XYZ file of C-alpha atoms in Angstrom:
289
model
C 0.000 0.000 0.000
C 2.800 2.424 0.879
C 4.440 1.665 -2.463
C 1.209 2.570 -4.301
C 0.916 5.871 -2.438
C 4.550 6.632 -3.263
C 4.004 5.805 -6.949
C 0.874 7.959 -7.109
C 2.664 10.876 -5.415
C 5.469 10.775 -7.977
C 3.014 10.403 -10.865
C 1.295 13.581 -9.638
C 4.673 15.338 -9.441
C 5.489 14.197 -12.973
C 2.197 15.353 -14.472
C 2.599 18.718 -12.714
C 5.968 19.198 -14.435
C 4.529 18.123 -17.793
C 1.653 20.584 -17.486
C 4.027 23.368 -16.440
C 6.220 22.799 -19.478
C 3.263 22.620 -21.851
C 1.592 25.790 -20.555
C 4.602 28.039 -20.024
C 6.734 26.956 -22.995
C 4.867 24.933 -25.653
C 1.628 26.892 -25.588
C 3.367 30.238 -25.088
C 5.963 29.783 -27.839
C 4.015 27.619 -30.351
C 5.971 24.403 -29.966
C 4.118 21.304 -31.130
C 4.335 17.764 -29.768
C 3.486 14.203 -30.730
C 0.870 11.818 -29.382
C -2.327 12.809 -27.612
C -0.575 15.860 -26.151
C 0.229 16.981 -29.693
C -3.447 16.692 -30.667
C -4.487 18.826 -27.682
C -1.930 21.469 -28.695
C -3.155 21.303 -32.303
C -6.733 21.943 -31.156
C -5.538 24.775 -28.911
C -3.596 26.606 -31.628
C -6.279 26.115 -34.290
C -9.487 26.600 -32.281
C -8.303 27.902 -28.850
C -9.732 24.722 -27.323
C -8.628 24.268 -23.725
C -6.045 21.396 -23.568
C -7.239 20.513 -20.069
C -10.639 19.590 -21.536
C -9.501 18.083 -24.838
C -7.019 15.816 -23.042
C -9.850 14.262 -21.018
C -12.263 14.059 -23.951
C -9.742 12.302 -26.200
C -8.546 9.869 -23.555
C -11.926 8.750 -22.169
C -12.916 6.618 -25.198
C -9.383 5.251 -25.499
C -9.372 4.222 -21.830
C -12.797 2.659 -22.233
C -11.649 0.659 -25.264
C -8.267 -0.379 -23.967
C -8.668 -0.916 -20.228
C -8.377 -4.698 -20.569
C -4.992 -4.318 -22.255
C -3.405 -2.355 -19.422
C -3.962 -4.446 -16.319
C -5.632 -3.194 -13.164
C -2.718 -1.292 -11.600
C -1.541 0.302 -14.845
C -5.121 1.240 -15.695
C -5.567 3.000 -12.340
C -2.211 4.785 -12.683
C -3.151 5.818 -16.237
C -6.443 7.314 -15.054
C -4.591 9.188 -12.309
C -1.990 10.426 -14.802
C -4.585 11.519 -17.352
C -6.892 13.289 -14.891
C -4.069 14.953 -12.963
C -2.443 16.197 -16.183
C -5.711 17.855 -17.205
C -6.146 19.294 -13.707
C -2.637 20.762 -13.678
C -3.079 22.121 -17.207
C -6.144 23.999 -15.974
C -4.356 25.227 -12.833
C -1.258 26.539 -14.604
C -3.334 28.318 -17.245
C -4.911 30.267 -14.376
C -1.507 31.221 -12.928
C 0.188 33.637 -15.345
C 3.953 33.329 -15.070
C 6.077 35.055 -17.680
C 9.470 33.473 -18.256
C 11.394 36.275 -19.941
C 13.005 34.499 -22.892
C 12.809 37.449 -25.318
C 11.144 35.193 -27.923
C 14.188 32.939 -27.961
C 12.734 29.671 -29.302
C 15.951 27.775 -28.612
C 15.664 28.517 -24.883
C 11.964 27.666 -24.986
C 12.707 24.332 -26.681
C 15.469 23.550 -24.177
C 13.343 24.361 -21.114
C 10.308 22.530 -22.518
C 12.382 19.468 -23.395
C 14.032 19.258 -19.978
C 10.946 19.992 -17.847
C 8.536 17.788 -19.810
C 11.178 15.094 -20.242
C 11.784 14.982 -16.476
C 8.029 14.894 -15.858
C 7.411 12.046 -18.300
C 10.455 10.197 -17.015
C 9.101 10.354 -13.458
C 5.645 9.194 -14.568
C 7.059 6.252 -16.555
C 9.542 5.323 -13.848
C 6.759 4.921 -11.285
C 4.506 2.855 -13.524
C 2.165 5.501 -14.901
C 1.291 6.914 -18.301
C -0.449 10.089 -19.389
C -3.016 8.544 -21.683
C -4.066 7.119 -24.947
C -1.069 6.760 -27.250
C 0.105 3.673 -25.346
C -3.377 2.171 -25.610
C -3.460 2.788 -29.357
C -0.070 1.112 -29.687
C -1.227 -1.961 -27.778
C -4.428 -2.192 -29.841
C -2.400 -2.079 -33.068
C -0.104 -4.771 -31.686
C -3.042 -7.057 -30.914
C -5.091 -6.560 -34.086
C -2.506 -5.639 -36.738
C 0.739 -7.086 -35.374
C 2.500 -3.700 -35.401
C 5.216 -3.224 -32.824
C 4.520 -0.672 -30.076
C 7.595 1.364 -31.035
C 6.550 1.493 -34.676
C 2.995 2.568 -33.838
C 4.120 5.325 -31.473
C 6.646 6.612 -34.016
C 4.071 6.708 -36.841
C 1.415 8.303 -34.617
C 3.777 10.964 -33.248
C 5.114 11.719 -36.729
C 1.605 12.149 -38.140
C 0.558 14.518 -35.349
C 3.686 16.635 -35.725
C 3.256 16.654 -39.520
C -0.321 17.911 -39.135
C 0.948 20.631 -36.797
C 3.479 21.715 -39.430
C 0.776 21.837 -42.099
C -1.810 23.757 -40.109
C -0.070 26.205 -37.787
C 3.722 25.907 -37.531
C 6.064 27.889 -39.718
C 9.452 26.446 -40.676
C 11.285 28.075 -37.751
C 8.805 26.804 -35.173
C 8.865 23.341 -36.746
C 12.655 23.169 -36.451
C 12.566 24.136 -32.770
C 9.793 21.593 -32.196
C 12.201 18.928 -33.441
C 14.807 20.232 -30.963
C 12.265 20.061 -28.140
C 11.145 16.505 -29.028
C 14.760 15.299 -29.266
C 15.767 16.785 -25.893
C 12.627 15.480 -24.228
C 13.308 11.943 -25.509
C 16.902 12.034 -24.245
C 15.835 13.297 -20.819
C 13.164 10.573 -20.587
C 15.813 7.941 -21.361
C 18.097 9.407 -18.703
C 15.305 9.446 -16.120
C 14.420 5.840 -16.925
C 18.016 4.725 -16.390
C 18.376 6.960 -13.350
C 20.808 6.148 -10.586
C 21.077 2.513 -11.594
C 22.798 2.952 -14.953
C 26.254 1.435 -14.903
C 29.186 0.083 -16.920
C 29.990 -3.539 -17.721
C 33.627 -4.602 -18.032
C 34.923 -7.719 -19.785
C 38.533 -8.584 -18.902
C 40.638 -11.261 -20.605
C 43.894 -11.961 -18.787
C 46.131 -14.700 -17.431
C 45.769 -13.105 -13.976
C 42.002 -13.167 -13.536
C 42.059 -14.199 -9.872
C 44.454 -11.425 -8.839
C 42.421 -8.836 -10.742
C 39.185 -10.110 -9.201
C 40.674 -9.984 -5.694
C 41.835 -6.385 -6.100
C 38.478 -5.309 -7.564
C 36.727 -6.760 -4.525
C 39.211 -5.206 -2.072
C 39.631 -1.746 -3.621
C 36.241 -1.117 -5.246
C 34.016 -3.481 -3.311
C 32.559 -5.077 -6.428
C 32.125 -8.759 -7.144
C 32.913 -10.314 -10.508
C 32.062 -13.468 -12.432
C 34.625 -15.673 -14.207
C 33.348 -17.037 -17.519
C 34.920 -19.734 -19.645
C 35.894 -18.749 -23.177
C 37.969 -19.954 -26.091
C 39.991 -17.861 -28.502
C 38.982 -18.726 -32.055
C 42.384 -17.704 -33.448
C 44.631 -19.541 -30.958
C 42.036 -22.138 -29.906
C 43.245 -21.608 -26.311
C 40.892 -21.785 -23.343
C 40.619 -18.477 -21.492
C 38.864 -17.130 -18.416
C 36.885 -13.945 -18.964
C 36.084 -11.735 -15.992
C 32.721 -9.977 -16.106
C 32.175 -7.084 -13.698
C 29.473 -4.407 -13.416
C 30.583 -1.103 -11.887
C 29.303 2.422 -11.382
C 30.380 5.120 -13.816
C 32.668 6.792 -11.305
C 34.557 3.523 -10.748
C 35.816 3.110 -14.324
C 39.219 4.724 -13.743
C 39.879 2.672 -10.594
C 38.983 -0.540 -12.436
C 41.209 0.338 -15.377
C 44.110 1.127 -13.050
C 43.741 -2.211 -11.269
C 43.709 -4.181 -14.519
C 46.686 -2.364 -16.047
C 48.683 -2.548 -12.819
C 48.332 -6.340 -12.555
C 48.453 -7.165 -16.271
C 49.489 -4.396 -18.677
C 48.684 -6.752 -21.571
C 45.137 -7.578 -20.460
C 42.307 -7.148 -22.951
C 39.657 -4.849 -21.457
C 36.353 -3.658 -22.873
C 33.867 -1.380 -21.090
C 30.256 -1.087 -22.227
C 27.162 0.847 -21.218
C 24.557 -0.859 -19.046
C 21.171 0.822 -19.224
C 20.064 -0.570 -15.863
C 21.667 -2.545 -13.042
C 19.757 -4.025 -10.134
C 20.840 -6.195 -7.248
C 23.520 -5.991 -4.582
C 25.591 -2.826 -4.807
C 23.050 -1.040 -7.007
C 19.501 -1.500 -5.703
C 20.274 -3.774 -2.724
C 22.765 -3.393 0.111
C 25.040 -6.174 1.404
C 22.155 -7.514 3.507
C 19.888 -7.786 0.417
C 17.758 -4.861 1.583
C 16.576 -2.195 -0.881
C 18.719 0.908 -1.073
C 16.859 4.189 -0.624
C 18.021 5.816 -3.872
C 14.832 6.882 -5.634
């Protein structure tokens, strides 16, 4: 129960940030968007239709059609996200705040991308959504076999294209692309959050010594894998270790100190969970969110 209250609280925080970005930057500086939000902005710029109302009106039939596809918890979180977004859109439209950007669309696109990206990232991270585009994607997956990513891309592209045709000039369209790109990158960053990491693969004749020093100096465990070189046909041990970003230099120094000829590769890990990342040494959750 506490977890649900926590998730709902963060979903409300996320939708508040989304609404703030939409009202004070997108609506003020004519920046379009994709998805259902893009349709509400399209209706606002063409007919001055209140996005707080259009967001609800568009999402109600989609929620009614697709509630079976979401699952009970996701459905409840989606209703909360949709209703709270409309509520915050109405609230912020009643609170006039003028961010003095001197009609600088680049600054508007940057602020909109960061604020809305953070808001969406928070909503997604805590299991919520803001409405119907996800439902449309899941319906297309079930009845037409289209992937969710493909459906969302096509839908977003069509909405933005309609915005370009009906109310955006070329300059505004270009800054809309900047806003969408920044928002997507911020969402990805928020999804990875504190648990993003690096994975190291180490091939050496001194695997045990390297593993011991990694455990002693960095406090990270490692896994020895069996491998075979296809050129020499020799059996080799490969050490696999997941570390935090700020531990890369220490790991590299350990490897090069013990075996200057070791083969080392370091790769991005989008998410790491378990001891040392989401659990402490006693297998209890770390308070990092």
